[in-house]
Amino acid sequence: DTAVSQTPKYLVTQMGNDKSIKCEQNLGHDTMYWYKQDSKKFLKIMFSYNNKELIINETVPNRFSPKSPDKAHLNLHINSLELGDSAVYFCASSQGPRTVSYEQYFGPGTRLTVT
Amino acid sequence: RKEVEQDPGPFNVPEGATVAFNCTYSNSASQSFFWYRQDCRKEPKLLMSVYSSGNEDGRFTAQLNRASQYISLLIRDSKLSDSATYLCVVNRAGTALIFGKGTTLSVSS
């Protein structure tokens, strides 16, 4: 059973397009995250939701809009894609944000290439 | 100054070697500390948490020095399967994990 799943795994698209990435977790966790890993392999938090409520919103262009329809799902919609958006996007989940010691479980990543 | 800094390596060692990775963090409010492992083109996975008293898991030993804001990971008797990128990670209450850029380890036979 896949704990954290993402679709699609690969996404190739042209500049200016709008695309969405979906994430689902079956661990019963309350908190979900989106991370971006750029070409230099630096992994950086973008957003975090706890029970469908946005709790972390790092300095991310407003072309990126997360949506959490329920606590098991966190989707990421990107408008007007730019070349610099090319990266691997990881979804993750954890039991809760306030207890700092909880392990985060990552999805397999979505490799986005903007041409 | 970056919040979490690591020597990127790469560290190239033979099988059986002992290798140590270091990490420093800048925010003294950091409360939790971890080492994650990331294989090439895969997602990060928790290797071990790091406790103030130091902790060991098989061939892996993690140490934390809060006064120096320094974290270390020691791998003894390196295996080929240890080849990966090791990510130093810190967390402050109510925030997401802050990742270092990672240290790449390559173990050869």
Coordinates of C-alpha atoms in Angstrom, one line a residue:
Chain A
D1 CA 0.0 0.0 0.0
T2 CA 1.3 3.4 -1.0
A3 CA 1.4 5.7 2.0
V4 CA 1.8 9.1 0.1
S5 CA 1.0 9.1 -3.6
Q6 CA 1.4 11.8 -6.2
T7 CA 0.1 12.1 -9.7
P8 CA 1.5 12.6 -12.2
K9 CA 5.0 11.3 -11.7
Y10 CA 6.3 13.2 -14.7
L11 CA 4.9 16.3 -16.2
V12 CA 6.3 18.1 -19.3
T13 CA 4.5 21.2 -20.4
Q14 CA 5.1 24.5 -22.2
M15 CA 5.6 27.9 -20.6
G16 CA 2.4 29.8 -20.0
N17 CA 0.3 26.6 -19.4
D18 CA -1.7 25.9 -16.2
K19 CA -1.2 22.5 -14.5
S20 CA -2.1 20.6 -11.4
I21 CA -0.4 18.0 -9.2
K22 CA -2.4 15.8 -6.9
C23 CA -1.4 14.2 -3.6
E24 CA -3.1 11.7 -1.4
Q25 CA -2.1 10.1 1.9
N26 CA -3.7 7.0 3.5
L27 CA -1.8 7.3 6.8
G28 CA -4.6 9.2 8.6
H29 CA -2.2 12.2 9.1
D30 CA -3.5 15.6 9.9
T31 CA -0.8 17.6 8.2
M32 CA 0.3 17.7 4.6
Y33 CA 3.1 19.7 2.9
W34 CA 4.4 20.7 -0.5
Y35 CA 8.2 20.9 -1.0
K36 CA 10.1 22.0 -4.1
Q37 CA 13.5 20.5 -4.9
D38 CA 15.4 22.5 -7.5
S39 CA 18.2 21.5 -9.9
K40 CA 20.7 22.0 -7.1
K41 CA 18.9 19.4 -5.0
F42 CA 17.9 22.0 -2.4
L43 CA 14.6 20.9 -0.8
K44 CA 12.4 23.8 0.4
I45 CA 9.0 24.0 2.0
M46 CA 6.3 25.8 0.0
F47 CA 3.0 25.2 1.9
S48 CA 1.6 23.2 4.7
Y49 CA -2.0 22.4 5.6
N50 CA -3.4 21.0 8.9
N51 CA -6.9 19.6 8.7
K52 CA -7.6 21.5 5.5
E53 CA -6.3 24.8 7.0
L54 CA -3.3 26.6 5.5
I55 CA -0.7 27.0 8.3
I56 CA 2.5 27.6 6.4
N57 CA 2.8 29.7 3.3
E58 CA 6.4 30.4 2.4
T59 CA 7.5 33.1 -0.1
V60 CA 6.0 31.5 -3.1
P61 CA 4.7 33.3 -6.2
N62 CA 0.9 33.5 -6.1
R63 CA 0.8 31.6 -9.4
F64 CA 1.0 28.6 -7.0
S65 CA -2.2 27.8 -5.3
P66 CA -2.6 24.8 -3.0
K67 CA -6.0 23.3 -2.3
S68 CA -7.0 20.7 0.4
P69 CA -10.5 19.3 -0.2
D70 CA -10.0 17.0 2.9
K71 CA -7.2 16.1 5.2
A72 CA -6.1 13.2 3.0
H73 CA -5.6 15.3 -0.1
L74 CA -3.5 18.3 -1.0
N75 CA -3.3 19.5 -4.5
L76 CA -1.1 22.1 -6.1
H77 CA -2.2 24.2 -9.0
I78 CA 0.3 26.3 -11.0
N79 CA -0.8 29.0 -13.3
S80 CA 1.3 30.5 -16.2
L81 CA 4.2 28.1 -15.8
E82 CA 7.7 29.5 -16.2
L83 CA 11.0 27.9 -17.0
G84 CA 12.1 28.4 -13.4
D85 CA 9.3 26.2 -12.2
S86 CA 11.1 23.2 -13.5
A87 CA 11.9 21.1 -10.4
V88 CA 10.7 18.0 -8.5
Y89 CA 7.7 18.7 -6.3
F90 CA 7.3 16.5 -3.2
C91 CA 4.2 16.1 -1.2
A92 CA 4.6 14.9 2.4
S93 CA 2.5 14.2 5.4
S94 CA 2.9 14.0 9.2
Q95 CA 0.8 13.2 12.2
G96 CA 0.6 16.9 13.3
P97 CA 2.5 20.2 13.0
R98 CA 2.6 21.2 16.6
T99 CA 4.4 18.2 18.0
V100 CA 7.8 18.8 16.5
S101 CA 9.1 15.3 16.6
Y102 CA 6.8 13.7 14.1
E103 CA 8.4 12.0 11.1
Q104 CA 7.3 13.3 7.7
Y105 CA 6.5 10.8 5.0
F106 CA 7.3 11.9 1.5
G107 CA 5.6 11.0 -1.8
P108 CA 7.6 9.8 -4.8
G109 CA 7.8 13.3 -6.3
T110 CA 6.5 14.9 -9.5
R111 CA 9.2 15.8 -11.9
L112 CA 8.0 19.0 -13.7
T113 CA 9.7 20.2 -16.8
V114 CA 8.7 23.4 -18.4
T115 CA 9.9 24.0 -22.0
Chain B
R1 CA 23.7 32.6 6.6
K2 CA 21.6 29.6 5.7
E3 CA 19.5 28.1 8.5
V4 CA 21.1 24.6 8.0
E5 CA 24.5 24.2 6.5
Q6 CA 26.3 21.0 5.5
D7 CA 29.5 20.1 3.7
P8 CA 28.1 18.9 0.3
G9 CA 30.9 16.5 -0.3
P10 CA 31.0 14.2 -2.2
F11 CA 32.6 11.8 0.3
N12 CA 34.1 8.9 -1.6
V13 CA 35.0 6.0 0.7
P14 CA 35.8 2.3 0.4
E15 CA 33.6 -0.4 1.9
G16 CA 34.2 -0.8 5.6
A17 CA 35.3 2.8 6.1
T18 CA 34.0 5.0 8.9
V19 CA 32.7 8.4 7.7
A20 CA 31.4 11.4 9.6
F21 CA 29.1 14.1 8.4
N22 CA 28.7 17.5 10.1
C23 CA 25.9 20.0 10.1
T24 CA 25.4 23.4 11.8
Y25 CA 22.2 25.3 12.3
S26 CA 21.7 29.0 12.9
N27 CA 18.4 29.2 14.9
S28 CA 18.8 28.5 18.6
A29 CA 15.0 28.0 18.8
S30 CA 15.3 24.8 16.8
Q31 CA 13.8 22.0 18.8
S32 CA 14.0 18.8 16.8
F33 CA 16.8 17.4 14.7
F34 CA 16.9 14.6 12.1
W35 CA 19.0 12.9 9.5
Y36 CA 17.1 12.0 6.3
R37 CA 18.5 9.9 3.5
Q38 CA 17.7 10.5 -0.2
D39 CA 18.6 8.1 -2.9
C40 CA 19.1 9.3 -6.4
R41 CA 15.8 10.3 -8.0
K42 CA 13.9 9.2 -4.9
E43 CA 12.1 10.8 -2.0
P44 CA 13.7 11.6 1.3
K45 CA 13.2 9.1 4.1
L46 CA 13.9 9.4 7.8
L47 CA 17.1 7.8 8.8
M48 CA 17.1 8.7 12.4
S49 CA 16.1 11.4 14.9
V50 CA 18.9 13.1 16.8
Y51 CA 18.6 13.4 20.6
S52 CA 20.6 15.6 23.0
S53 CA 22.1 12.6 24.7
G54 CA 23.2 11.1 21.3
N55 CA 21.7 8.0 19.9
E56 CA 22.8 5.0 17.9
D57 CA 21.0 2.7 15.4
G58 CA 23.2 -0.1 14.3
R59 CA 26.1 1.3 12.4
F60 CA 24.7 4.8 12.6
T61 CA 25.4 7.2 15.5
A62 CA 24.0 10.7 15.7
Q63 CA 25.2 13.5 18.0
L64 CA 23.8 16.9 18.9
N65 CA 25.6 19.8 20.5
R66 CA 23.1 22.5 21.3
A67 CA 25.7 24.9 22.7
S68 CA 27.6 24.8 19.4
Q69 CA 24.4 24.3 17.3
Y70 CA 26.1 21.3 15.7
I71 CA 24.8 17.9 14.6
S72 CA 26.8 15.0 13.4
L73 CA 26.2 11.6 11.8
L74 CA 28.8 8.8 12.0
I75 CA 28.5 5.7 9.8
R76 CA 30.7 2.8 10.7
D77 CA 31.6 -0.2 8.4
S78 CA 30.2 1.5 5.3
K79 CA 28.3 -0.6 2.9
L80 CA 27.7 -0.1 -0.9
S81 CA 24.0 0.4 0.0
D82 CA 24.9 3.4 2.1
S83 CA 25.6 5.4 -1.0
A84 CA 23.1 8.3 -1.0
T85 CA 22.7 11.9 0.0
Y86 CA 22.3 12.5 3.7
L87 CA 20.1 15.5 4.7
C88 CA 20.5 17.3 8.0
V89 CA 17.1 18.6 9.1
V90 CA 15.9 20.9 11.9
N91 CA 12.4 21.8 13.0
R92 CA 11.0 24.6 15.1
A93 CA 7.7 24.3 16.8
G94 CA 4.8 24.9 14.5
T95 CA 6.9 25.1 11.4
A96 CA 7.9 22.7 8.6
L97 CA 11.2 20.9 8.4
I98 CA 14.2 23.0 7.3
F99 CA 16.5 20.9 5.2
G100 CA 20.2 21.3 4.6
K101 CA 21.5 20.9 1.0
G102 CA 22.7 17.4 1.8
T103 CA 26.0 15.5 1.9
T104 CA 26.6 13.0 -0.9
L105 CA 28.3 9.7 0.1
S106 CA 29.6 7.3 -2.4
V107 CA 30.9 3.9 -1.1
S108 CA 32.9 1.8 -3.5
S109 CA 34.1 -1.8 -3.4

